[in-house]
Amino acid sequence: MTTITIRDNGPLVIQGPLTVVDAAGNQFSIPTEKPTVALCRCGQSKVKPFCDGSHKACSFTAAERAPAAPAAS
Ligand code: FES
């Protein structure tokens, strides 16, 4: 199973099997030894689409929360 975790004030962290391709379908190289991949969502990374930590310097803020699940009846 693949899980995407939205980090507060940071990247999308993906854990599990995945490939990352550009708009032309070309695949980005992802080190196989890394258990997770972090994708930039602040727009400031110099290694897009991956996060390079630049979100800290640009004071990116975002802290979305999923809606609460409806109560079981
Ligand atoms: S989210 Fe980390 S550099 Fe953009």
mmCIF file of C-alpha atoms and ligand atoms in Angstrom:
data_model
loop_
_atom_site.group_PDB
_atom_site.id
_atom_site.type_symbol
_atom_site.label_atom_id
_atom_site.label_comp_id
_atom_site.label_asym_id
_atom_site.label_seq_id
_atom_site.Cartn_x
_atom_site.Cartn_y
_atom_site.Cartn_z
ATOM 1 C CA MET A 1 0.000 0.000 0.000
ATOM 2 C CA THR A 2 1.170 3.527 -0.764
ATOM 3 C CA THR A 3 0.598 6.291 1.782
ATOM 4 C CA ILE A 4 0.897 10.035 1.146
ATOM 5 C CA THR A 5 1.408 12.108 4.285
ATOM 6 C CA ILE A 6 0.875 15.853 4.007
ATOM 7 C CA ARG A 7 3.469 17.384 6.299
ATOM 8 C CA ASP A 8 2.520 20.574 8.086
ATOM 9 C CA ASN A 9 4.392 23.454 6.421
ATOM 10 C CA GLY A 10 6.293 21.000 4.240
ATOM 11 C CA PRO A 11 6.269 18.400 1.488
ATOM 12 C CA LEU A 12 4.079 15.487 0.514
ATOM 13 C CA VAL A 13 5.856 12.421 1.861
ATOM 14 C CA ILE A 14 5.113 9.238 -0.012
ATOM 15 C CA GLN A 15 5.801 5.820 1.409
ATOM 16 C CA GLY A 16 5.291 2.694 -0.597
ATOM 17 C CA PRO A 17 5.730 1.569 -4.158
ATOM 18 C CA LEU A 18 5.631 4.450 -6.661
ATOM 19 C CA THR A 19 7.107 5.979 -9.761
ATOM 20 C CA VAL A 20 7.360 9.700 -10.479
ATOM 21 C CA VAL A 21 7.067 10.752 -14.126
ATOM 22 C CA ASP A 22 7.114 14.146 -15.848
ATOM 23 C CA ALA A 23 4.411 15.436 -18.189
ATOM 24 C CA ALA A 24 6.033 13.571 -21.090
ATOM 25 C CA GLY A 25 5.985 10.286 -19.213
ATOM 26 C CA ASN A 26 9.724 10.221 -18.474
ATOM 27 C CA GLN A 27 10.553 8.649 -15.156
ATOM 28 C CA PHE A 28 12.548 10.398 -12.436
ATOM 29 C CA SER A 29 15.260 8.347 -10.781
ATOM 30 C CA ILE A 30 14.444 7.524 -7.162
ATOM 31 C CA PRO A 31 17.070 5.853 -4.968
ATOM 32 C CA THR A 32 15.762 2.388 -4.225
ATOM 33 C CA GLU A 33 17.273 2.413 -0.716
ATOM 34 C CA LYS A 34 15.091 5.342 0.353
ATOM 35 C CA PRO A 35 11.906 4.243 2.129
ATOM 36 C CA THR A 36 10.120 7.528 1.366
ATOM 37 C CA VAL A 37 9.979 10.234 -1.311
ATOM 38 C CA ALA A 38 9.206 13.882 -0.477
ATOM 39 C CA LEU A 39 7.528 15.984 -3.176
ATOM 40 C CA CYS A 40 7.711 19.768 -2.961
ATOM 41 C CA ARG A 41 4.474 21.671 -2.598
ATOM 42 C CA CYS A 42 5.879 25.092 -1.679
ATOM 43 C CA GLY A 43 7.259 25.751 -5.183
ATOM 44 C CA GLN A 44 10.698 26.839 -3.938
ATOM 45 C CA SER A 45 12.708 23.611 -4.286
ATOM 46 C CA LYS A 46 15.720 23.704 -6.588
ATOM 47 C CA VAL A 47 15.328 19.980 -7.270
ATOM 48 C CA LYS A 48 11.637 19.886 -8.225
ATOM 49 C CA PRO A 49 9.561 17.861 -8.066
ATOM 50 C CA PHE A 50 11.400 16.752 -4.932
ATOM 51 C CA CYS A 51 11.647 18.657 -1.667
ATOM 52 C CA ASP A 52 15.074 20.053 -0.794
ATOM 53 C CA GLY A 53 14.121 21.720 2.487
ATOM 54 C CA SER A 54 13.597 25.164 0.926
ATOM 55 C CA HIS A 55 10.106 25.301 2.438
ATOM 56 C CA LYS A 56 11.738 26.226 5.743
ATOM 57 C CA ALA A 57 13.578 29.255 4.307
ATOM 58 C CA CYS A 58 10.488 30.592 2.523
ATOM 59 C CA SER A 59 8.283 30.144 5.606
ATOM 60 C CA PHE A 60 5.787 28.008 3.700
ATOM 61 C CA THR A 61 2.653 27.496 5.755
ATOM 62 C CA ALA A 62 -0.039 24.894 5.228
ATOM 63 C CA ALA A 63 -1.613 22.515 7.687
ATOM 64 C CA GLU A 64 -4.559 20.809 6.063
ATOM 65 C CA ARG A 65 -6.559 18.280 8.007
ATOM 66 C CA ALA A 66 -8.815 15.611 6.607
ATOM 67 C CA PRO A 67 -12.452 15.962 7.584
ATOM 68 C CA ALA A 68 -13.530 13.868 10.506
ATOM 69 C CA ALA A 69 -15.061 10.538 9.575
ATOM 70 C CA PRO A 70 -18.828 10.380 10.115
ATOM 71 C CA ALA A 71 -19.849 8.699 13.335
ATOM 72 C CA ALA A 72 -21.016 5.093 13.007
ATOM 73 C CA SER A 73 -24.728 4.652 13.644
HETATM 74 S S1 FES B 1 8.035 21.545 0.237
HETATM 75 FE FE1 FES B 1 10.097 21.309 0.733
HETATM 76 S S2 FES B 1 11.139 22.499 -0.711
HETATM 77 FE FE2 FES B 1 9.056 22.772 -1.197
#
